[in-house]
């Protein structure tokens, strides 16, 4: 236990008693031991990652996804630092009674809401039971106590055995196509597998970091539309116009103050990295000479060399 976790346990013991604190420890141990190979939770996390990344009203480095945190609802949590809201998900991939809304679920959701609002000081806490059985989902709606109905839900998410099934059985496609260039099944599946690999290797990351890492690891990088709003606000308009209307396929992103442009031609991949600050000080007489992708790449290479 780290210091923050111990402080939380002290809070639980003072609020609900030692038995409750011990119960929380046992929940955490059980969840951590079952983490590896949990396809259902991982695919649901991928779904949430794309859902968030396609919402351009969000600040992506303020949207955090965490697996197996210390809590009564611990399979996945989404921390929205932008609006100070916490969403907790308990996943039940089962056709039996474990997917039922029970008194145990009610107690856990009640305690988690108290932790989030009183201990962690979130403005809102929302707790969701995620089930893979549609009958269970429908039956659970009437079992949610009236006092929890504004802060708790039961939602349906299908059990998918592959990323292709995830595309076929959910609406994730509509999120992915907002982030990539194209809409073919192969391109969507490639994008999903990139994000799945990153999620499998990290228990906690913000959306900006997840997709930045995928953009670096992807060859090619499929996420040419991710965070395009931020890119447009940081680059001079004339550069954005050339990049958006390039005569050959390209991808570009801003990362750590640099514009990174990647293009491919005849099987060769070329990337140039240029500081954004250098692009905001181009003389007008030079700008008027840059009217296509080739002349823009020449300028980017020239500026990159000057800053070495």
PDB file of C-alpha atoms in Angstrom:
ATOM      1  CA  UNK A   1       0.000   0.000   0.000  1.00  0.00           C
ATOM      2  CA  UNK A   2       1.262   3.482  -0.845  1.00  0.00           C
ATOM      3  CA  UNK A   3       0.588   6.523   1.337  1.00  0.00           C
ATOM      4  CA  UNK A   4      -2.528   7.611  -0.586  1.00  0.00           C
ATOM      5  CA  UNK A   5      -4.050   4.120  -0.402  1.00  0.00           C
ATOM      6  CA  UNK A   6      -3.324   3.895   3.317  1.00  0.00           C
ATOM      7  CA  UNK A   7      -4.949   7.283   3.881  1.00  0.00           C
ATOM      8  CA  UNK A   8      -8.023   6.032   2.012  1.00  0.00           C
ATOM      9  CA  UNK A   9      -8.152   2.908   4.185  1.00  0.00           C
ATOM     10  CA  UNK A  10      -7.889   5.083   7.298  1.00  0.00           C
ATOM     11  CA  UNK A  11     -10.825   7.142   6.001  1.00  0.00           C
ATOM     12  CA  UNK A  12     -12.906   3.998   5.350  1.00  0.00           C
ATOM     13  CA  UNK A  13     -12.116   2.561   8.785  1.00  0.00           C
ATOM     14  CA  UNK A  14     -13.065   5.802  10.505  1.00  0.00           C
ATOM     15  CA  UNK A  15     -16.251   6.147   8.448  1.00  0.00           C
ATOM     16  CA  UNK A  16     -17.514   2.554   8.250  1.00  0.00           C
ATOM     17  CA  UNK A  17     -15.346   0.438  10.564  1.00  0.00           C
ATOM     18  CA  UNK A  18     -12.342  -1.893  10.319  1.00  0.00           C
ATOM     19  CA  UNK A  19     -14.313  -4.740   8.716  1.00  0.00           C
ATOM     20  CA  UNK A  20     -15.241  -2.471   5.833  1.00  0.00           C
ATOM     21  CA  UNK A  21     -11.606  -1.423   5.350  1.00  0.00           C
ATOM     22  CA  UNK A  22     -10.556  -5.090   5.296  1.00  0.00           C
ATOM     23  CA  UNK A  23     -13.285  -5.820   2.750  1.00  0.00           C
ATOM     24  CA  UNK A  24     -11.892  -3.097   0.487  1.00  0.00           C
ATOM     25  CA  UNK A  25      -8.397  -4.616   0.714  1.00  0.00           C
ATOM     26  CA  UNK A  26      -9.776  -8.050  -0.229  1.00  0.00           C
ATOM     27  CA  UNK A  27     -11.690  -6.594  -3.201  1.00  0.00           C
ATOM     28  CA  UNK A  28      -8.491  -4.977  -4.445  1.00  0.00           C
ATOM     29  CA  UNK A  29      -6.437  -8.168  -4.051  1.00  0.00           C
ATOM     30  CA  UNK A  30      -9.034 -10.187  -5.935  1.00  0.00           C
ATOM     31  CA  UNK A  31      -9.255  -7.687  -8.781  1.00  0.00           C
ATOM     32  CA  UNK A  32      -5.490  -7.394  -9.158  1.00  0.00           C
ATOM     33  CA  UNK A  33      -5.001 -11.175  -9.274  1.00  0.00           C
ATOM     34  CA  UNK A  34      -7.637 -11.503 -12.013  1.00  0.00           C
ATOM     35  CA  UNK A  35      -6.379  -8.621 -14.127  1.00  0.00           C
ATOM     36  CA  UNK A  36      -4.227 -10.527 -16.621  1.00  0.00           C
ATOM     37  CA  UNK A  37      -6.091 -11.898 -19.578  1.00  0.00           C
ATOM     38  CA  UNK A  38      -9.365 -10.165 -18.777  1.00  0.00           C
ATOM     39  CA  UNK A  39     -10.481  -9.611 -22.339  1.00  0.00           C
ATOM     40  CA  UNK A  40     -13.877  -8.179 -21.460  1.00  0.00           C
ATOM     41  CA  UNK A  41     -12.490  -5.369 -19.303  1.00  0.00           C
ATOM     42  CA  UNK A  42      -9.730  -4.575 -21.798  1.00  0.00           C
ATOM     43  CA  UNK A  43     -12.119  -4.333 -24.747  1.00  0.00           C
ATOM     44  CA  UNK A  44     -14.457  -2.130 -22.739  1.00  0.00           C
ATOM     45  CA  UNK A  45     -11.488   0.113 -21.875  1.00  0.00           C
ATOM     46  CA  UNK A  46     -10.580   0.335 -25.571  1.00  0.00           C
ATOM     47  CA  UNK A  47     -14.178   1.312 -26.314  1.00  0.00           C
ATOM     48  CA  UNK A  48     -14.094   4.078 -23.686  1.00  0.00           C
ATOM     49  CA  UNK A  49     -10.715   5.325 -24.952  1.00  0.00           C
ATOM     50  CA  UNK A  50     -12.047   5.808 -28.484  1.00  0.00           C
ATOM     51  CA  UNK A  51     -15.307   7.283 -27.234  1.00  0.00           C
ATOM     52  CA  UNK A  52     -13.385   9.925 -25.286  1.00  0.00           C
ATOM     53  CA  UNK A  53     -10.749  10.577 -27.968  1.00  0.00           C
ATOM     54  CA  UNK A  54     -13.438  11.302 -30.576  1.00  0.00           C
ATOM     55  CA  UNK A  55     -15.085  13.946 -28.384  1.00  0.00           C
ATOM     56  CA  UNK A  56     -13.386  17.173 -29.445  1.00  0.00           C
ATOM     57  CA  UNK A  57     -14.922  19.184 -26.605  1.00  0.00           C
ATOM     58  CA  UNK A  58     -12.640  17.386 -24.144  1.00  0.00           C
ATOM     59  CA  UNK A  59      -9.129  18.306 -23.014  1.00  0.00           C
ATOM     60  CA  UNK A  60      -7.465  14.955 -23.565  1.00  0.00           C
ATOM     61  CA  UNK A  61      -4.652  15.160 -21.024  1.00  0.00           C
ATOM     62  CA  UNK A  62      -7.341  15.759 -18.383  1.00  0.00           C
ATOM     63  CA  UNK A  63      -9.177  12.500 -19.220  1.00  0.00           C
ATOM     64  CA  UNK A  64      -7.604   9.614 -17.298  1.00  0.00           C
ATOM     65  CA  UNK A  65      -8.372   5.885 -17.598  1.00  0.00           C
ATOM     66  CA  UNK A  66      -7.307   3.625 -14.705  1.00  0.00           C
ATOM     67  CA  UNK A  67      -7.650  -0.130 -14.187  1.00  0.00           C
ATOM     68  CA  UNK A  68      -7.790  -1.907 -10.826  1.00  0.00           C
ATOM     69  CA  UNK A  69      -7.617   1.123  -8.565  1.00  0.00           C
ATOM     70  CA  UNK A  70      -8.213   0.769  -4.827  1.00  0.00           C
ATOM     71  CA  UNK A  71     -11.974   1.123  -4.576  1.00  0.00           C
ATOM     72  CA  UNK A  72     -15.285  -0.648  -4.156  1.00  0.00           C
ATOM     73  CA  UNK A  73     -15.974  -0.216  -7.898  1.00  0.00           C
ATOM     74  CA  UNK A  74     -12.589  -0.902  -9.381  1.00  0.00           C
ATOM     75  CA  UNK A  75     -12.498  -2.611 -12.790  1.00  0.00           C
ATOM     76  CA  UNK A  76     -12.167   0.676 -14.674  1.00  0.00           C
ATOM     77  CA  UNK A  77     -12.428   4.292 -13.685  1.00  0.00           C
ATOM     78  CA  UNK A  78     -12.555   7.353 -15.901  1.00  0.00           C
ATOM     79  CA  UNK A  79     -11.390  10.499 -14.142  1.00  0.00           C
ATOM     80  CA  UNK A  80     -12.559  13.656 -15.886  1.00  0.00           C
ATOM     81  CA  UNK A  81     -10.259  16.320 -14.417  1.00  0.00           C
ATOM     82  CA  UNK A  82     -11.679  18.871 -16.824  1.00  0.00           C
ATOM     83  CA  UNK A  83     -15.083  18.778 -15.092  1.00  0.00           C
ATOM     84  CA  UNK A  84     -14.016  17.141 -11.781  1.00  0.00           C
ATOM     85  CA  UNK A  85     -16.185  14.035 -12.334  1.00  0.00           C
ATOM     86  CA  UNK A  86     -15.307  10.384 -11.657  1.00  0.00           C
ATOM     87  CA  UNK A  87     -16.900   7.415 -13.429  1.00  0.00           C
ATOM     88  CA  UNK A  88     -16.399   3.918 -11.969  1.00  0.00           C
ATOM     89  CA  UNK A  89     -17.203   0.714 -13.849  1.00  0.00           C
ATOM     90  CA  UNK A  90     -17.735  -2.796 -12.478  1.00  0.00           C
ATOM     91  CA  UNK A  91     -17.647  -5.358 -15.296  1.00  0.00           C
ATOM     92  CA  UNK A  92     -19.577  -8.629 -15.138  1.00  0.00           C
ATOM     93  CA  UNK A  93     -19.058 -10.861 -18.163  1.00  0.00           C
ATOM     94  CA  UNK A  94     -21.456 -13.571 -17.070  1.00  0.00           C
ATOM     95  CA  UNK A  95     -24.829 -15.150 -17.745  1.00  0.00           C
ATOM     96  CA  UNK A  96     -25.275 -16.267 -14.132  1.00  0.00           C
ATOM     97  CA  UNK A  97     -26.199 -14.544 -10.868  1.00  0.00           C
ATOM     98  CA  UNK A  98     -22.901 -12.642 -10.622  1.00  0.00           C
ATOM     99  CA  UNK A  99     -24.302 -10.209 -13.234  1.00  0.00           C
ATOM    100  CA  UNK A 100     -27.396  -9.470 -11.132  1.00  0.00           C
ATOM    101  CA  UNK A 101     -27.879  -6.189  -9.327  1.00  0.00           C
ATOM    102  CA  UNK A 102     -27.685  -7.240  -5.669  1.00  0.00           C
ATOM    103  CA  UNK A 103     -27.533  -5.723  -2.206  1.00  0.00           C
ATOM    104  CA  UNK A 104     -23.751  -6.149  -2.417  1.00  0.00           C
ATOM    105  CA  UNK A 105     -23.620  -3.982  -5.557  1.00  0.00           C
ATOM    106  CA  UNK A 106     -25.799  -1.361  -3.895  1.00  0.00           C
ATOM    107  CA  UNK A 107     -23.490  -1.239  -0.865  1.00  0.00           C
ATOM    108  CA  UNK A 108     -20.324  -1.035  -2.969  1.00  0.00           C
ATOM    109  CA  UNK A 109     -21.748   1.724  -5.168  1.00  0.00           C
ATOM    110  CA  UNK A 110     -22.895   3.664  -2.103  1.00  0.00           C
ATOM    111  CA  UNK A 111     -19.473   3.448  -0.456  1.00  0.00           C
ATOM    112  CA  UNK A 112     -17.694   4.383  -3.707  1.00  0.00           C
ATOM    113  CA  UNK A 113     -19.839   7.486  -4.093  1.00  0.00           C
ATOM    114  CA  UNK A 114     -18.902   8.566  -0.569  1.00  0.00           C
ATOM    115  CA  UNK A 115     -15.188   7.966  -1.233  1.00  0.00           C
ATOM    116  CA  UNK A 116     -15.292   9.985  -4.455  1.00  0.00           C
ATOM    117  CA  UNK A 117     -17.249  12.958  -3.127  1.00  0.00           C
ATOM    118  CA  UNK A 118     -16.068  13.184   0.496  1.00  0.00           C
ATOM    119  CA  UNK A 119     -12.499  11.800   0.379  1.00  0.00           C
ATOM    120  CA  UNK A 120     -11.408  12.532  -3.205  1.00  0.00           C
ATOM    121  CA  UNK A 121     -13.538  15.702  -3.469  1.00  0.00           C
ATOM    122  CA  UNK A 122     -15.025  15.110  -6.906  1.00  0.00           C
ATOM    123  CA  UNK A 123     -18.058  17.209  -7.798  1.00  0.00           C
ATOM    124  CA  UNK A 124     -19.824  14.120  -9.140  1.00  0.00           C
ATOM    125  CA  UNK A 125     -19.400  10.360  -8.808  1.00  0.00           C
ATOM    126  CA  UNK A 126     -21.098   7.976 -11.229  1.00  0.00           C
ATOM    127  CA  UNK A 127     -20.987   4.195 -10.744  1.00  0.00           C
ATOM    128  CA  UNK A 128     -21.919   1.778 -13.505  1.00  0.00           C
ATOM    129  CA  UNK A 129     -22.436  -1.975 -13.589  1.00  0.00           C
ATOM    130  CA  UNK A 130     -21.409  -3.272 -17.035  1.00  0.00           C
ATOM    131  CA  UNK A 131     -22.959  -6.597 -18.079  1.00  0.00           C
ATOM    132  CA  UNK A 132     -22.591  -8.742 -21.188  1.00  0.00           C
ATOM    133  CA  UNK A 133     -26.006 -10.385 -20.963  1.00  0.00           C
ATOM    134  CA  UNK A 134     -28.899  -8.355 -22.365  1.00  0.00           C
ATOM    135  CA  UNK A 135     -31.523 -10.105 -20.218  1.00  0.00           C
ATOM    136  CA  UNK A 136     -29.506  -9.308 -17.084  1.00  0.00           C
ATOM    137  CA  UNK A 137     -29.181  -5.716 -18.261  1.00  0.00           C
ATOM    138  CA  UNK A 138     -32.932  -5.375 -18.755  1.00  0.00           C
ATOM    139  CA  UNK A 139     -33.808  -7.078 -15.456  1.00  0.00           C
ATOM    140  CA  UNK A 140     -31.316  -4.981 -13.498  1.00  0.00           C
ATOM    141  CA  UNK A 141     -33.008  -1.693 -14.424  1.00  0.00           C
ATOM    142  CA  UNK A 142     -35.827  -2.284 -11.939  1.00  0.00           C
ATOM    143  CA  UNK A 143     -33.438  -3.418  -9.187  1.00  0.00           C
ATOM    144  CA  UNK A 144     -31.510  -0.146  -8.834  1.00  0.00           C
ATOM    145  CA  UNK A 145     -32.650   1.526  -5.580  1.00  0.00           C
ATOM    146  CA  UNK A 146     -34.397   4.854  -6.050  1.00  0.00           C
ATOM    147  CA  UNK A 147     -31.791   6.649  -3.917  1.00  0.00           C
ATOM    148  CA  UNK A 148     -29.038   5.579  -6.364  1.00  0.00           C
ATOM    149  CA  UNK A 149     -30.784   6.226  -9.664  1.00  0.00           C
ATOM    150  CA  UNK A 150     -29.170   9.636 -10.195  1.00  0.00           C
ATOM    151  CA  UNK A 151     -25.637   8.320  -9.602  1.00  0.00           C
ATOM    152  CA  UNK A 152     -25.756   4.640 -10.620  1.00  0.00           C
ATOM    153  CA  UNK A 153     -26.608   2.716 -13.780  1.00  0.00           C
ATOM    154  CA  UNK A 154     -26.484  -0.723 -15.330  1.00  0.00           C
ATOM    155  CA  UNK A 155     -25.316  -0.708 -18.963  1.00  0.00           C
ATOM    156  CA  UNK A 156     -24.909  -3.393 -21.614  1.00  0.00           C
ATOM    157  CA  UNK A 157     -21.623  -4.110 -23.377  1.00  0.00           C
ATOM    158  CA  UNK A 158     -21.257  -7.294 -25.452  1.00  0.00           C
ATOM    159  CA  UNK A 159     -18.561  -9.892 -24.862  1.00  0.00           C
ATOM    160  CA  UNK A 160     -16.305  -9.679 -27.923  1.00  0.00           C
ATOM    161  CA  UNK A 161     -13.675 -12.314 -28.642  1.00  0.00           C
ATOM    162  CA  UNK A 162     -11.694 -10.226 -31.136  1.00  0.00           C
ATOM    163  CA  UNK A 163     -11.291  -6.641 -32.299  1.00  0.00           C
ATOM    164  CA  UNK A 164     -13.307  -7.549 -35.398  1.00  0.00           C
ATOM    165  CA  UNK A 165     -16.212  -8.585 -33.168  1.00  0.00           C
ATOM    166  CA  UNK A 166     -15.802  -5.308 -31.293  1.00  0.00           C
ATOM    167  CA  UNK A 167     -16.308  -3.482 -34.607  1.00  0.00           C
ATOM    168  CA  UNK A 168     -19.274  -5.633 -35.602  1.00  0.00           C
ATOM    169  CA  UNK A 169     -21.116  -5.697 -32.271  1.00  0.00           C
ATOM    170  CA  UNK A 170     -20.686  -2.136 -30.966  1.00  0.00           C
ATOM    171  CA  UNK A 171     -20.770   1.405 -32.334  1.00  0.00           C
ATOM    172  CA  UNK A 172     -17.008   1.871 -31.869  1.00  0.00           C
ATOM    173  CA  UNK A 173     -16.600   2.310 -35.632  1.00  0.00           C
ATOM    174  CA  UNK A 174     -18.197   5.764 -35.489  1.00  0.00           C
ATOM    175  CA  UNK A 175     -15.611   6.878 -32.911  1.00  0.00           C
ATOM    176  CA  UNK A 176     -12.601   5.427 -34.749  1.00  0.00           C
ATOM    177  CA  UNK A 177     -13.355   6.990 -38.146  1.00  0.00           C
ATOM    178  CA  UNK A 178     -13.235  10.441 -36.525  1.00  0.00           C
ATOM    179  CA  UNK A 179      -9.586   9.802 -35.663  1.00  0.00           C
ATOM    180  CA  UNK A 180      -8.170   7.999 -38.700  1.00  0.00           C
ATOM    181  CA  UNK A 181      -7.910   8.627 -42.445  1.00  0.00           C
ATOM    182  CA  UNK A 182     -10.336   6.150 -44.001  1.00  0.00           C
ATOM    183  CA  UNK A 183     -13.113   3.853 -42.904  1.00  0.00           C
ATOM    184  CA  UNK A 184     -12.111   0.370 -44.089  1.00  0.00           C
ATOM    185  CA  UNK A 185     -12.376  -2.531 -41.668  1.00  0.00           C
ATOM    186  CA  UNK A 186      -8.623  -3.164 -41.985  1.00  0.00           C
ATOM    187  CA  UNK A 187      -7.739   0.415 -40.971  1.00  0.00           C
ATOM    188  CA  UNK A 188     -10.216   0.425 -38.087  1.00  0.00           C
ATOM    189  CA  UNK A 189      -8.987  -2.954 -36.848  1.00  0.00           C
ATOM    190  CA  UNK A 190      -5.355  -1.791 -37.044  1.00  0.00           C
ATOM    191  CA  UNK A 191      -6.206   1.306 -34.961  1.00  0.00           C
ATOM    192  CA  UNK A 192      -8.020  -0.796 -32.356  1.00  0.00           C
ATOM    193  CA  UNK A 193      -5.131  -3.226 -31.985  1.00  0.00           C
ATOM    194  CA  UNK A 194      -2.652  -0.383 -31.462  1.00  0.00           C
ATOM    195  CA  UNK A 195      -4.693   1.083 -28.605  1.00  0.00           C
ATOM    196  CA  UNK A 196      -5.411  -2.372 -27.143  1.00  0.00           C
ATOM    197  CA  UNK A 197      -1.672  -3.079 -26.913  1.00  0.00           C
ATOM    198  CA  UNK A 198      -1.032   0.171 -25.049  1.00  0.00           C
ATOM    199  CA  UNK A 199      -3.914  -0.432 -22.642  1.00  0.00           C
ATOM    200  CA  UNK A 200      -2.688  -3.968 -21.931  1.00  0.00           C
ATOM    201  CA  UNK A 201       0.722  -2.621 -20.890  1.00  0.00           C
ATOM    202  CA  UNK A 202      -0.428   0.337 -18.755  1.00  0.00           C
ATOM    203  CA  UNK A 203      -2.818   0.451 -15.794  1.00  0.00           C
ATOM    204  CA  UNK A 204      -3.173   4.221 -15.851  1.00  0.00           C
ATOM    205  CA  UNK A 205      -2.838   6.758 -18.662  1.00  0.00           C
ATOM    206  CA  UNK A 206      -4.572   9.865 -19.929  1.00  0.00           C
ATOM    207  CA  UNK A 207      -6.154   9.869 -23.384  1.00  0.00           C
ATOM    208  CA  UNK A 208      -3.545  12.272 -24.778  1.00  0.00           C
ATOM    209  CA  UNK A 209      -0.694   9.955 -23.709  1.00  0.00           C
ATOM    210  CA  UNK A 210      -2.429   6.804 -24.985  1.00  0.00           C
ATOM    211  CA  UNK A 211      -2.938   8.179 -28.491  1.00  0.00           C
ATOM    212  CA  UNK A 212       0.424   9.974 -28.588  1.00  0.00           C
ATOM    213  CA  UNK A 213       2.121   6.665 -27.807  1.00  0.00           C
ATOM    214  CA  UNK A 214       0.054   4.897 -30.457  1.00  0.00           C
ATOM    215  CA  UNK A 215       0.974   7.580 -32.993  1.00  0.00           C
ATOM    216  CA  UNK A 216       4.660   6.983 -32.313  1.00  0.00           C
ATOM    217  CA  UNK A 217       4.430   3.170 -32.312  1.00  0.00           C
ATOM    218  CA  UNK A 218       2.171   2.900 -35.348  1.00  0.00           C
ATOM    219  CA  UNK A 219       3.896   2.350 -38.681  1.00  0.00           C
ATOM    220  CA  UNK A 220       2.073   3.986 -40.288  1.00  0.00           C
ATOM    221  CA  UNK A 221       0.413   6.211 -37.697  1.00  0.00           C
ATOM    222  CA  UNK A 222      -3.361   5.863 -38.232  1.00  0.00           C
ATOM    223  CA  UNK A 223      -4.437   8.666 -35.894  1.00  0.00           C
ATOM    224  CA  UNK A 224      -3.963  11.591 -38.269  1.00  0.00           C
ATOM    225  CA  UNK A 225      -7.162  13.286 -37.047  1.00  0.00           C
ATOM    226  CA  UNK A 226      -6.599  12.887 -33.312  1.00  0.00           C
ATOM    227  CA  UNK A 227      -6.614  16.186 -31.444  1.00  0.00           C
ATOM    228  CA  UNK A 228      -6.744  18.058 -34.736  1.00  0.00           C
ATOM    229  CA  UNK A 229      -8.443  20.946 -32.893  1.00  0.00           C
ATOM    230  CA  UNK A 230      -5.271  21.523 -30.826  1.00  0.00           C
ATOM    231  CA  UNK A 231      -3.112  21.238 -33.931  1.00  0.00           C
ATOM    232  CA  UNK A 232      -5.148  23.841 -35.792  1.00  0.00           C
ATOM    233  CA  UNK A 233      -4.880  26.371 -32.976  1.00  0.00           C
ATOM    234  CA  UNK A 234      -1.095  26.097 -32.690  1.00  0.00           C
ATOM    235  CA  UNK A 235      -0.056  26.174 -36.355  1.00  0.00           C
ATOM    236  CA  UNK A 236      -0.176  29.146 -38.747  1.00  0.00           C
ATOM    237  CA  UNK A 237      -3.242  28.944 -40.982  1.00  0.00           C
ATOM    238  CA  UNK A 238      -1.269  28.785 -44.224  1.00  0.00           C
ATOM    239  CA  UNK A 239       0.649  25.712 -43.005  1.00  0.00           C
ATOM    240  CA  UNK A 240      -2.546  23.968 -41.919  1.00  0.00           C
ATOM    241  CA  UNK A 241      -4.043  24.676 -45.347  1.00  0.00           C
ATOM    242  CA  UNK A 242      -1.080  23.072 -47.133  1.00  0.00           C
ATOM    243  CA  UNK A 243      -1.125  20.034 -44.855  1.00  0.00           C
ATOM    244  CA  UNK A 244      -4.875  19.543 -45.171  1.00  0.00           C
ATOM    245  CA  UNK A 245      -4.779  19.782 -48.977  1.00  0.00           C
ATOM    246  CA  UNK A 246      -1.522  17.932 -49.614  1.00  0.00           C
ATOM    247  CA  UNK A 247      -1.368  16.155 -52.948  1.00  0.00           C
ATOM    248  CA  UNK A 248       0.133  13.017 -51.374  1.00  0.00           C
ATOM    249  CA  UNK A 249      -0.987  11.110 -48.230  1.00  0.00           C
ATOM    250  CA  UNK A 250       0.536  12.546 -45.053  1.00  0.00           C
ATOM    251  CA  UNK A 251      -0.029  12.518 -41.304  1.00  0.00           C
ATOM    252  CA  UNK A 252       0.892  15.243 -38.871  1.00  0.00           C
ATOM    253  CA  UNK A 253       0.668  16.001 -35.184  1.00  0.00           C
ATOM    254  CA  UNK A 254       2.001  18.388 -32.563  1.00  0.00           C
ATOM    255  CA  UNK A 255       3.936  16.736 -29.760  1.00  0.00           C
ATOM    256  CA  UNK A 256       5.970  18.519 -27.071  1.00  0.00           C
ATOM    257  CA  UNK A 257       6.056  21.747 -29.068  1.00  0.00           C
ATOM    258  CA  UNK A 258       7.120  20.121 -32.355  1.00  0.00           C
ATOM    259  CA  UNK A 259       5.278  19.681 -35.632  1.00  0.00           C
ATOM    260  CA  UNK A 260       5.860  16.110 -36.832  1.00  0.00           C
ATOM    261  CA  UNK A 261       5.009  15.479 -40.493  1.00  0.00           C
ATOM    262  CA  UNK A 262       5.209  12.003 -42.013  1.00  0.00           C
ATOM    263  CA  UNK A 263       4.763  11.125 -45.679  1.00  0.00           C
ATOM    264  CA  UNK A 264       5.298   7.993 -47.747  1.00  0.00           C
ATOM    265  CA  UNK A 265       6.284   7.651 -51.387  1.00  0.00           C
ATOM    266  CA  UNK A 266       7.173   4.511 -53.360  1.00  0.00           C
ATOM    267  CA  UNK A 267       7.462   2.481 -50.185  1.00  0.00           C
ATOM    268  CA  UNK A 268       9.752   4.971 -48.438  1.00  0.00           C
ATOM    269  CA  UNK A 269       8.662   6.659 -45.209  1.00  0.00           C
ATOM    270  CA  UNK A 270       9.912  10.163 -44.446  1.00  0.00           C
ATOM    271  CA  UNK A 271       9.434  12.126 -41.204  1.00  0.00           C
ATOM    272  CA  UNK A 272      10.529  15.652 -40.350  1.00  0.00           C
ATOM    273  CA  UNK A 273      10.251  17.230 -36.899  1.00  0.00           C
ATOM    274  CA  UNK A 274      10.210  21.027 -36.599  1.00  0.00           C
ATOM    275  CA  UNK A 275       9.704  23.282 -33.539  1.00  0.00           C
ATOM    276  CA  UNK A 276       6.365  25.091 -33.755  1.00  0.00           C
ATOM    277  CA  UNK A 277       7.894  28.364 -32.535  1.00  0.00           C
ATOM    278  CA  UNK A 278      10.045  28.461 -35.670  1.00  0.00           C
ATOM    279  CA  UNK A 279       6.963  28.262 -37.880  1.00  0.00           C
ATOM    280  CA  UNK A 280       5.415  31.386 -36.420  1.00  0.00           C
ATOM    281  CA  UNK A 281       8.298  33.627 -37.508  1.00  0.00           C
ATOM    282  CA  UNK A 282       8.466  33.028 -41.269  1.00  0.00           C
ATOM    283  CA  UNK A 283       8.819  36.267 -43.296  1.00  0.00           C
ATOM    284  CA  UNK A 284       5.891  37.023 -45.614  1.00  0.00           C
ATOM    285  CA  UNK A 285       8.172  37.097 -48.644  1.00  0.00           C
ATOM    286  CA  UNK A 286       9.141  33.475 -47.922  1.00  0.00           C
ATOM    287  CA  UNK A 287       5.565  32.366 -47.205  1.00  0.00           C
ATOM    288  CA  UNK A 288       4.345  33.394 -50.672  1.00  0.00           C
ATOM    289  CA  UNK A 289       6.912  31.038 -52.271  1.00  0.00           C
ATOM    290  CA  UNK A 290       5.621  27.984 -50.414  1.00  0.00           C
ATOM    291  CA  UNK A 291       2.625  26.734 -52.343  1.00  0.00           C
ATOM    292  CA  UNK A 292       2.773  22.918 -52.207  1.00  0.00           C
ATOM    293  CA  UNK A 293       3.789  20.042 -49.943  1.00  0.00           C
ATOM    294  CA  UNK A 294       7.245  19.710 -51.474  1.00  0.00           C
ATOM    295  CA  UNK A 295       8.184  23.346 -50.823  1.00  0.00           C
ATOM    296  CA  UNK A 296       6.714  23.096 -47.319  1.00  0.00           C
ATOM    297  CA  UNK A 297       8.826  20.014 -46.534  1.00  0.00           C
ATOM    298  CA  UNK A 298      11.916  21.859 -47.762  1.00  0.00           C
ATOM    299  CA  UNK A 299      11.124  24.686 -45.342  1.00  0.00           C
ATOM    300  CA  UNK A 300      10.505  22.278 -42.456  1.00  0.00           C
ATOM    301  CA  UNK A 301      13.832  20.509 -43.041  1.00  0.00           C
ATOM    302  CA  UNK A 302      15.624  23.843 -43.251  1.00  0.00           C
ATOM    303  CA  UNK A 303      14.130  25.038 -39.948  1.00  0.00           C
ATOM    304  CA  UNK A 304      14.768  21.673 -38.280  1.00  0.00           C
ATOM    305  CA  UNK A 305      18.458  21.843 -39.280  1.00  0.00           C
ATOM    306  CA  UNK A 306      18.797  25.346 -37.844  1.00  0.00           C
ATOM    307  CA  UNK A 307      17.503  24.233 -34.460  1.00  0.00           C
ATOM    308  CA  UNK A 308      19.821  21.226 -34.077  1.00  0.00           C
TER     309      UNK A 308
END
